[in-house]
Short mmCIF file of C-alpha atoms and ligand atoms in Angstrom, two decimals:
data_model
loop_
_atom_site.label_atom_id
_atom_site.label_comp_id
_atom_site.label_asym_id
_atom_site.label_seq_id
_atom_site.Cartn_x
_atom_site.Cartn_y
_atom_site.Cartn_z
CA UNK A 241 31.15 20.12 -22.50
CA UNK A 242 27.65 18.96 -22.65
CA UNK A 243 26.43 19.10 -19.27
CA UNK A 244 23.05 17.74 -17.53
CA UNK A 245 21.98 17.84 -14.06
CA UNK A 246 20.62 14.62 -12.69
CA UNK A 247 18.13 14.53 -9.85
CA UNK A 248 19.80 12.20 -7.51
CA UNK A 249 18.44 10.20 -4.51
CA UNK A 250 21.29 7.52 -4.78
CA UNK A 251 18.85 4.70 -5.16
CA UNK A 252 19.28 2.16 -8.26
CA UNK A 253 17.06 3.84 -10.93
CA UNK A 254 19.10 7.13 -10.29
CA UNK A 255 22.59 5.46 -10.09
CA UNK A 256 22.18 3.78 -13.29
CA UNK A 257 21.54 7.11 -15.09
CA UNK A 258 24.78 8.53 -14.36
CA UNK A 259 26.80 6.05 -17.02
CA UNK A 260 23.62 5.99 -18.95
CA UNK A 261 23.88 9.66 -19.32
CA UNK A 262 27.65 9.56 -20.31
CA UNK A 263 27.67 6.61 -22.71
CA UNK A 264 24.16 6.70 -24.30
CA UNK A 265 23.57 10.39 -24.11
CA UNK A 266 26.61 12.15 -24.47
CA UNK A 267 26.91 13.96 -21.70
CA UNK A 268 30.60 14.67 -20.33
CA UNK A 269 29.79 16.57 -17.40
CA UNK A 270 27.21 14.80 -14.97
CA UNK A 271 25.82 17.04 -12.26
CA UNK A 272 24.13 15.36 -9.49
CA UNK A 273 21.75 17.03 -6.93
CA UNK A 274 20.18 15.65 -3.70
CA UNK A 275 18.23 17.74 -1.84
CA UNK A 276 17.47 16.85 1.91
CA UNK A 277 14.24 17.45 2.67
CA UNK A 278 14.25 15.31 5.88
CA UNK A 279 15.38 11.65 4.56
CA UNK A 280 17.67 9.95 6.82
CA UNK A 281 21.40 11.16 7.04
CA UNK A 282 22.36 7.68 5.99
CA UNK A 283 20.55 7.84 2.48
CA UNK A 284 22.27 11.38 1.84
CA UNK A 285 25.78 10.11 3.05
CA UNK A 286 25.58 7.26 0.84
CA UNK A 287 24.25 9.34 -2.49
CA UNK A 288 27.13 11.49 -1.97
CA UNK A 289 29.32 8.38 -1.55
CA UNK A 290 27.76 6.93 -4.95
CA UNK A 291 28.34 10.25 -6.33
CA UNK A 292 31.80 10.27 -5.43
CA UNK A 293 32.60 6.65 -6.58
CA UNK A 294 31.28 7.93 -10.14
CA UNK A 295 32.90 11.10 -10.39
CA UNK A 296 29.98 13.31 -10.75
CA UNK A 297 29.75 16.73 -9.85
CA UNK A 298 27.79 16.91 -6.77
CA UNK A 299 25.42 18.78 -4.94
CA UNK A 300 23.61 18.60 -1.98
CA UNK A 301 21.06 20.95 -1.21
CA UNK A 302 19.67 20.99 2.71
CA UNK A 303 15.89 22.27 2.00
CA UNK A 304 14.46 20.67 5.34
CA UNK A 305 12.99 24.28 6.78
CA UNK A 306 12.23 25.46 3.53
CA UNK A 307 10.20 22.03 2.82
CA UNK A 308 8.58 22.30 6.26
CA UNK A 309 7.47 26.04 6.14
CA UNK A 310 6.58 26.23 2.74
CA UNK A 311 5.09 22.76 1.93
CA UNK A 312 4.30 20.69 4.91
CA UNK A 313 2.92 23.96 6.73
CA UNK A 314 0.80 24.95 3.32
CA UNK A 315 -0.64 21.38 2.99
CA UNK A 316 -1.51 21.44 6.61
CA UNK A 317 -3.33 24.94 6.10
CA UNK A 318 -5.31 23.74 3.20
CA UNK A 319 -6.19 20.22 5.76
CA UNK A 320 -4.18 18.22 2.69
CA UNK A 321 -5.11 14.90 2.17
CA UNK A 322 -5.81 12.64 -1.05
CA UNK A 323 -7.65 9.53 -0.29
CA UNK A 324 -6.37 9.72 3.36
CA UNK A 325 -2.55 10.25 2.23
CA UNK A 326 -1.16 13.58 3.74
CA UNK A 327 0.77 13.84 0.19
CA UNK A 328 4.04 13.52 2.11
CA UNK A 329 5.92 12.29 -1.32
CA UNK A 330 3.87 14.40 -3.46
CA UNK A 331 4.71 17.70 -1.81
CA UNK A 332 8.17 17.11 -1.63
CA UNK A 333 8.84 16.83 -5.51
CA UNK A 334 8.31 20.25 -6.83
CA UNK A 335 10.86 21.81 -4.37
CA UNK A 336 13.55 19.10 -5.27
CA UNK A 337 12.85 19.89 -8.46
CA UNK A 338 12.90 23.78 -7.87
CA UNK A 339 16.33 23.11 -6.33
CA UNK A 340 17.61 21.14 -9.50
CA UNK A 341 16.66 24.20 -11.27
CA UNK A 342 18.55 26.42 -9.27
CA UNK A 343 21.79 24.51 -9.31
CA UNK A 344 21.02 24.13 -12.81
CA UNK A 345 20.58 28.17 -13.55
CA UNK A 346 24.08 28.34 -11.55
CA UNK A 347 25.76 26.00 -13.82
CA UNK A 348 24.33 27.38 -16.91
CA UNK A 349 22.77 23.81 -17.73
CA UNK A 350 19.51 23.20 -19.61
CA UNK A 351 19.46 19.45 -19.55
CA UNK A 352 17.89 17.36 -16.80
CA UNK A 353 17.38 13.73 -16.04
CA UNK A 354 15.70 11.85 -13.67
CA UNK A 355 14.68 8.14 -12.48
CA UNK A 356 11.32 8.15 -12.53
CA UNK A 357 9.76 5.20 -13.98
CA UNK A 358 6.96 5.89 -16.35
CA UNK A 359 4.03 3.95 -13.76
CA UNK A 360 4.36 6.59 -11.28
CA UNK A 361 3.20 10.13 -10.36
CA UNK A 362 6.82 11.61 -9.60
CA UNK A 363 7.53 11.84 -13.37
CA UNK A 364 4.47 14.59 -13.91
CA UNK A 365 5.51 16.53 -10.44
CA UNK A 366 9.03 16.43 -11.13
CA UNK A 367 8.60 17.56 -15.11
CA UNK A 368 5.73 20.02 -14.89
CA UNK A 369 7.92 21.90 -11.91
CA UNK A 370 11.35 21.95 -14.07
CA UNK A 371 9.20 22.94 -17.43
CA UNK A 372 7.60 25.79 -15.07
CA UNK A 373 10.83 27.06 -13.83
CA UNK A 374 12.67 26.62 -17.03
CA UNK A 375 10.50 26.63 -20.05
CA UNK A 376 13.69 26.02 -22.14
CA UNK A 377 14.78 22.77 -20.27
CA UNK A 378 15.34 19.26 -22.21
CA UNK A 379 14.46 16.45 -19.80
CA UNK A 380 15.41 12.89 -19.77
CA UNK A 381 13.87 10.24 -18.13
CA UNK A 382 15.88 7.02 -19.06
CA UNK A 383 14.10 4.68 -16.83
CA UNK A 384 11.15 5.43 -18.48
CA UNK A 385 12.36 5.78 -22.36
CA UNK A 386 13.89 2.67 -22.37
CA UNK A 387 11.20 0.83 -20.70
CA UNK A 388 13.82 -0.55 -18.22
CA UNK A 389 13.06 -3.14 -15.66
CA UNK A 390 14.80 -3.92 -12.49
CA UNK A 391 16.78 -6.89 -13.66
CA UNK A 392 18.26 -5.02 -16.71
CA UNK A 393 19.00 -2.02 -14.16
CA UNK A 394 20.92 -4.43 -12.12
CA UNK A 395 22.82 -6.05 -15.03
CA UNK A 396 23.68 -2.85 -16.18
CA UNK A 397 24.84 -1.36 -13.07
CA UNK A 398 27.38 -4.32 -12.39
CA UNK A 399 28.85 -4.05 -16.11
CA UNK A 400 29.33 -0.32 -15.33
CA UNK A 401 30.72 -0.50 -11.99
CA UNK A 402 27.46 1.46 -10.15
CA UNK A 403 27.51 0.53 -6.36
CA UNK A 404 24.32 -1.35 -5.80
CA UNK A 405 24.67 -3.66 -3.03
CA UNK A 406 22.44 -1.62 -0.55
CA UNK A 407 20.11 -1.77 -3.46
CA UNK A 408 20.04 -5.75 -3.69
CA UNK A 409 19.54 -6.02 -0.30
CA UNK A 410 16.23 -3.86 -0.35
CA UNK A 411 12.85 -5.76 -0.58
CA UNK A 412 10.91 -2.39 -0.08
CA UNK A 413 10.81 0.74 -2.26
CA UNK A 414 10.71 3.62 0.43
CA UNK A 415 10.61 7.48 0.04
CA UNK A 416 11.28 9.38 2.85
CA UNK A 417 10.78 13.05 4.23
CA UNK A 418 9.78 15.44 7.32
CA UNK A 419 6.12 14.85 6.36
CA UNK A 420 6.08 10.81 6.19
CA UNK A 421 7.30 7.71 5.30
CA UNK A 422 6.23 6.33 1.95
CA UNK A 423 6.65 1.98 1.71
CA UNK A 424 5.72 -0.01 -1.26
CA UNK A 425 6.54 -2.84 -3.43
CA UNK A 426 7.79 -6.63 -2.54
CA UNK A 427 5.11 -8.67 -1.26
CA UNK A 428 3.16 -5.12 -0.54
CA UNK A 429 1.78 -5.16 -4.11
CA UNK A 430 -0.60 -7.59 -2.91
CA UNK A 431 -3.90 -5.77 -1.25
CA UNK A 432 -4.19 -8.34 0.66
CA UNK A 433 -1.15 -9.31 2.12
CA UNK A 434 -0.69 -7.62 5.82
CA UNK A 435 2.18 -5.21 6.36
CA UNK A 436 4.86 -6.93 8.38
CA UNK A 437 6.25 -4.91 11.24
CA UNK A 438 9.62 -4.61 9.68
CA UNK A 439 8.29 -2.10 7.13
CA UNK A 440 7.48 0.34 9.61
CA UNK A 441 10.66 2.33 11.19
CA UNK A 442 8.92 5.74 12.45
CA UNK A 443 5.84 4.10 14.30
CA UNK A 444 5.16 1.25 16.93
CA UNK A 445 2.28 -0.91 16.35
CA UNK A 446 -0.91 -0.50 18.77
CA UNK A 447 0.42 -3.61 20.57
CA UNK A 448 4.03 -2.49 21.21
CA UNK A 449 3.13 1.21 21.19
CA UNK A 450 4.23 2.40 24.64
CA UNK A 451 1.29 2.04 27.19
CA UNK A 452 0.89 5.43 28.96
CA UNK A 453 -1.00 8.40 27.85
CA UNK A 454 0.84 11.50 26.60
CA UNK A 455 -1.37 14.58 26.56
CA UNK A 456 0.39 17.38 24.49
CA UNK A 457 -0.30 20.84 23.91
CA UNK A 458 0.41 22.30 20.37
CA UNK A 459 0.28 25.84 20.22
CA UNK A 460 -0.66 27.29 16.40
CA UNK A 461 0.05 30.95 15.06
CA UNK A 462 -1.84 31.75 11.32
CA UNK A 463 -2.41 28.13 11.03
CA UNK A 464 1.00 26.81 11.72
CA UNK A 465 2.71 25.09 14.48
CA UNK A 466 4.74 26.84 16.53
CA UNK A 467 5.34 24.99 19.84
CA UNK A 468 4.93 21.90 21.62
CA UNK A 469 4.09 21.86 25.45
CA UNK A 470 5.23 25.50 25.66
CA UNK A 471 8.49 24.94 23.95
CA UNK A 472 8.68 27.01 20.73
CA UNK A 473 10.37 25.12 17.84
CA UNK A 474 11.57 25.56 14.43
CA UNK A 475 9.28 24.26 11.56
CA UNK A 476 11.41 21.37 11.15
CA UNK A 477 12.69 20.93 14.67
CA UNK A 478 8.50 20.81 15.62
CA UNK A 479 7.76 18.12 13.00
CA UNK A 480 11.15 15.75 13.67
CA UNK A 481 10.20 15.97 17.32
CA UNK A 482 6.58 15.41 16.83
CA UNK A 483 7.15 12.50 14.69
CA UNK A 484 9.23 10.76 17.65
CA UNK A 485 6.54 11.83 19.87
CA UNK A 486 3.14 10.45 18.24
CA UNK A 487 5.43 7.62 16.51
CA UNK A 488 6.16 6.13 20.09
CA UNK A 489 2.55 5.92 20.73
CA UNK A 490 1.57 4.03 17.86
CA UNK A 491 0.01 6.96 15.23
CA UNK A 492 -0.09 7.42 11.90
CA UNK A 493 0.21 4.16 10.14
CA UNK A 494 -1.91 4.27 7.03
CA UNK A 495 -2.56 1.34 4.25
CA UNK A 496 -4.59 2.80 1.34
CA UNK A 497 -5.60 1.48 -1.93
CA UNK A 498 -4.31 4.82 -4.02
CA UNK A 499 -6.28 5.94 -7.20
CA UNK A 500 -2.74 7.29 -9.20
CA UNK A 501 -2.61 9.77 -11.85
CA UNK A 502 -2.27 7.44 -14.65
CA UNK A 503 -5.14 5.38 -13.22
CA UNK A 504 -3.40 2.46 -11.81
CA UNK A 505 -4.51 1.42 -8.06
CA UNK A 506 -1.75 0.75 -5.95
CA UNK A 507 -1.12 -0.36 -2.54
CA UNK A 508 0.49 2.26 -0.25
CA UNK A 509 1.82 2.12 3.01
CA UNK A 510 2.72 5.30 5.36
CA UNK A 511 3.93 6.34 8.24
CA UNK A 512 3.25 9.71 8.89
CA UNK A 513 2.90 10.42 12.94
CA UNK A 514 3.35 14.27 12.98
CA UNK A 515 1.23 14.73 10.00
CA UNK A 516 -1.69 13.02 11.43
CA UNK A 517 -1.44 14.66 14.51
CA UNK A 518 -0.72 18.33 13.24
CA UNK A 519 -3.77 17.71 10.89
CA UNK A 520 -6.27 16.83 13.16
CA UNK A 521 -4.96 19.39 16.16
CA UNK A 522 -5.44 22.36 12.98
CA UNK A 523 -8.86 21.21 12.14
CA UNK A 524 -10.26 21.12 15.67
CA UNK A 525 -8.68 24.89 16.03
CA UNK A 526 -10.46 25.56 12.57
CA UNK A 527 -13.90 24.15 13.87
CA UNK A 528 -13.36 26.79 16.84
CA UNK A 529 -12.74 30.01 15.04
CA UNK A 530 -14.17 29.34 11.62
CA UNK A 531 -17.64 30.48 10.81
CA UNK A 532 -19.77 27.36 9.69
CA UNK A 533 -20.47 29.08 6.09
CA UNK A 534 -16.22 29.49 6.26
CA UNK A 535 -15.98 26.04 7.21
CA UNK A 536 -18.03 24.43 4.66
CA UNK A 537 -16.65 26.22 2.02
CA UNK A 538 -13.09 25.50 2.92
CA UNK A 539 -13.88 22.01 2.37
CA UNK A 540 -14.19 22.58 -1.41
CA UNK A 541 -11.13 25.03 -1.57
CA UNK A 542 -8.88 22.15 0.59
CA UNK A 543 -9.82 19.70 -1.61
CA UNK A 544 -9.33 21.33 -4.70
CA UNK A 545 -5.76 22.74 -3.46
CA UNK A 546 -4.85 19.05 -2.26
CA UNK A 547 -6.11 17.46 -6.04
CA UNK A 548 -3.09 20.10 -7.28
CA UNK A 549 -0.73 19.24 -4.88
CA UNK A 550 -1.12 15.50 -5.38
CA UNK A 551 -0.48 16.09 -8.99
CA UNK A 552 2.69 18.43 -8.10
CA UNK A 553 1.13 21.52 -9.66
CA UNK A 554 2.52 23.71 -7.35
CA UNK A 555 2.85 26.56 -9.65
CA UNK A 556 -0.48 26.62 -11.05
CA UNK A 557 -2.39 30.09 -10.96
CA UNK A 558 -5.32 28.28 -9.43
CA UNK A 559 -3.18 26.78 -6.47
CA UNK A 560 -2.05 30.74 -5.82
CA UNK A 561 -6.03 31.66 -6.03
CA UNK A 562 -6.81 28.83 -3.48
CA UNK A 563 -4.33 30.02 -1.26
CA UNK A 564 -5.62 33.55 -1.03
CA UNK A 565 -8.62 32.28 0.41
CA UNK A 566 -6.88 29.40 2.67
CA UNK A 567 -4.38 32.11 3.86
CA UNK A 568 -6.85 34.78 4.78
CA UNK A 569 -8.82 32.18 6.77
CA UNK A 570 -5.40 31.36 8.39
CA UNK A 571 -4.85 34.50 10.05
CA UNK A 572 -7.43 33.43 12.65
CA UNK A 573 -5.89 29.95 13.35
CA UNK A 574 -4.33 30.89 16.20
CA UNK A 575 -4.57 29.12 19.91
CA UNK A 576 -3.68 25.95 21.67
CA UNK A 577 -4.91 22.64 20.95
CA UNK A 578 -4.96 19.58 23.81
CA UNK A 579 -4.21 16.29 22.77
CA UNK A 580 -4.05 12.79 24.25
CA UNK A 581 -2.02 10.10 22.62
CA UNK A 582 -2.50 6.52 23.29
CA UNK A 583 -1.71 3.10 21.50
CA UNK A 584 -2.63 4.48 17.90
CA UNK A 585 -5.70 6.93 19.07
CA UNK A 586 -4.95 10.75 18.79
CA UNK A 587 -7.80 12.50 20.63
CA UNK A 588 -8.26 16.44 20.94
CA UNK A 589 -9.63 17.14 24.23
CA UNK A 590 -9.08 20.88 24.58
CA UNK A 591 -8.87 24.03 22.08
CA UNK A 592 -8.68 27.77 23.20
CA UNK A 593 -8.18 30.85 20.63
CA UNK A 594 -8.79 34.38 20.57
CA UNK A 595 -10.49 34.35 18.09
CA UNK A 596 -13.01 31.77 19.08
CA UNK A 597 -16.52 32.10 17.88
CA UNK A 598 -17.67 30.29 20.59
CA UNK A 599 -19.57 31.97 23.28
CA UNK A 600 -20.43 30.21 26.86
CA UNK A 601 -22.59 33.26 27.91
CA UNK A 602 -24.52 32.13 24.71
CA UNK A 603 -24.36 28.66 24.44
CA UNK A 604 -24.67 27.44 28.11
CA UNK A 605 -28.01 25.86 29.33
CA UNK A 606 -27.91 27.91 32.15
CA UNK A 607 -27.39 31.56 30.51
CA UNK A 608 -29.78 34.32 30.57
CA UNK A 609 -27.89 35.97 27.75
CA UNK A 610 -29.43 34.41 25.09
CA UNK A 611 -33.40 35.13 25.01
CA UNK A 612 -34.93 31.74 24.31
CA UNK A 613 -38.39 33.06 23.63
CA UNK A 614 -36.83 34.73 20.47
CA UNK A 615 -36.24 31.72 18.77
CA UNK A 616 -40.23 30.77 18.65
CA UNK A 617 -40.60 32.69 15.12
CA UNK A 618 -37.64 31.15 13.62
CA UNK A 619 -38.87 27.62 14.57
CA UNK A 620 -42.11 28.34 13.30
CA UNK A 621 -40.79 29.15 9.93
CA UNK A 622 -38.26 26.87 9.80
CA UNK A 623 -38.02 24.48 6.60
CA UNK A 624 -40.91 26.54 5.42
CA UNK A 625 -40.86 25.43 1.47
CA UNK A 626 -40.50 21.53 2.37
CA UNK A 627 -43.33 21.91 4.63
CA UNK A 628 -45.39 23.42 1.91
CA UNK A 629 -44.33 20.71 -0.51
CA UNK A 630 -45.33 17.84 1.59
CA UNK A 631 -48.92 19.41 2.55
CA UNK A 632 -49.19 20.19 -1.19
CA UNK A 633 -48.50 16.55 -2.05
CA UNK A 634 -51.25 15.57 0.35
CA UNK A 635 -53.71 17.59 -1.14
CA UNK A 636 -52.80 16.68 -4.51
CA UNK A 637 -52.20 13.00 -4.39
CA UNK A 638 -53.49 12.04 -1.14
CA UNK A 639 -50.16 11.45 0.32
CA UNK A 640 -46.65 9.88 -0.80
CA UNK A 641 -46.64 7.98 -3.94
N1 LIG B 1929 2.32 7.08 -4.09
C1 LIG B 1929 2.53 7.78 -3.14
C2 LIG B 1929 2.53 9.66 -4.42
O1 LIG B 1929 2.29 9.10 -5.42
C3 LIG B 1929 4.22 7.45 -2.90
C4 LIG B 1929 4.93 7.30 -3.81
C5 LIG B 1929 6.59 7.09 -3.63
N2 LIG B 1929 6.46 5.87 -2.71
C6 LIG B 1929 7.43 4.91 -2.56
N3 LIG B 1929 7.58 4.06 -1.73
N4 LIG B 1929 8.52 4.60 -3.32
O2 LIG B 1929 2.73 10.35 -3.50
#
């Protein structure tokens, strides 16, 4: 029996793929794989119910902790950011693809299908990951291959008994995991349309946020957060908890124009409360423990890393090379960061680390440990070449041109 593994979210695009695979692509055995990366439990239950209703062979893979530890925290180590977006959707794709490949290998399947459109980034991310992990894979992308529209999909779904009630009620296109919630589509496609309160589920607005100030201590070890206010938590639990705390205080709403891989500019809204706070705290700790030169160089490395992560090039050797540097620096990114959360603002107000390159003894106005007199010569010779140039200019041209 010809079999195909469908990367399945339970949404309209992936659901129409089920009858399509059977009727148009000739696969009698459709295997649906839903990967739990922290989307709402109701989404997973819905995907399972739909898969059952359409009699697929279904697998749900719980990858929350792996996602938190290996993907969210890797992004944190690299201060992962693309145009102001912590790349929550981007970094989940390679893991989802990897889990689908794992299932396929177990069942001896080499054909895959996904519901990505031909406009977005996910088609690149999913396919490059599948092909990297299984070079012999055949991949079908029906929505893209048949240039489908939403109305065509709805009509097709109705004809083929695909349950789509929830999809019909949906105004926005939403993608969710531990690192963030992406909201697009509908009226939000107009960059000048102010995001309505109803699109947000994890964060309060600055007006409705809890009015009190929340003081928070985050403990890091080797660049990864390990505890909130002294309570140790697993990677996934820590992110979930911090999403709640920071969301309550109106932190993590992001509204950007995003340049997609194909060059399309798309308006995107995100809610990334935990990611926003963790990125801020992590940078504060790096500022305390890394040398000036390391910080300058790491910015370049982080940016390269983020470019690869945005494009889903998770298994690229360059990413590995960059992580050689990143991971080495993280061995010192340990300590505590204290933050204040208040009505959409997240402020660092304290940081300590055994690796701090800061010396009160040297920096203080009152210190005697640093002999100021020794700076005289350094100051006198500072920026020598630039000064020589100005003097020459003066001499040869009689001043500025
Ligand atoms: N533009 C984002 C990315 O490429 C998110 C795309 C998914 N968003 C959504 N609302 N379905 O990573």
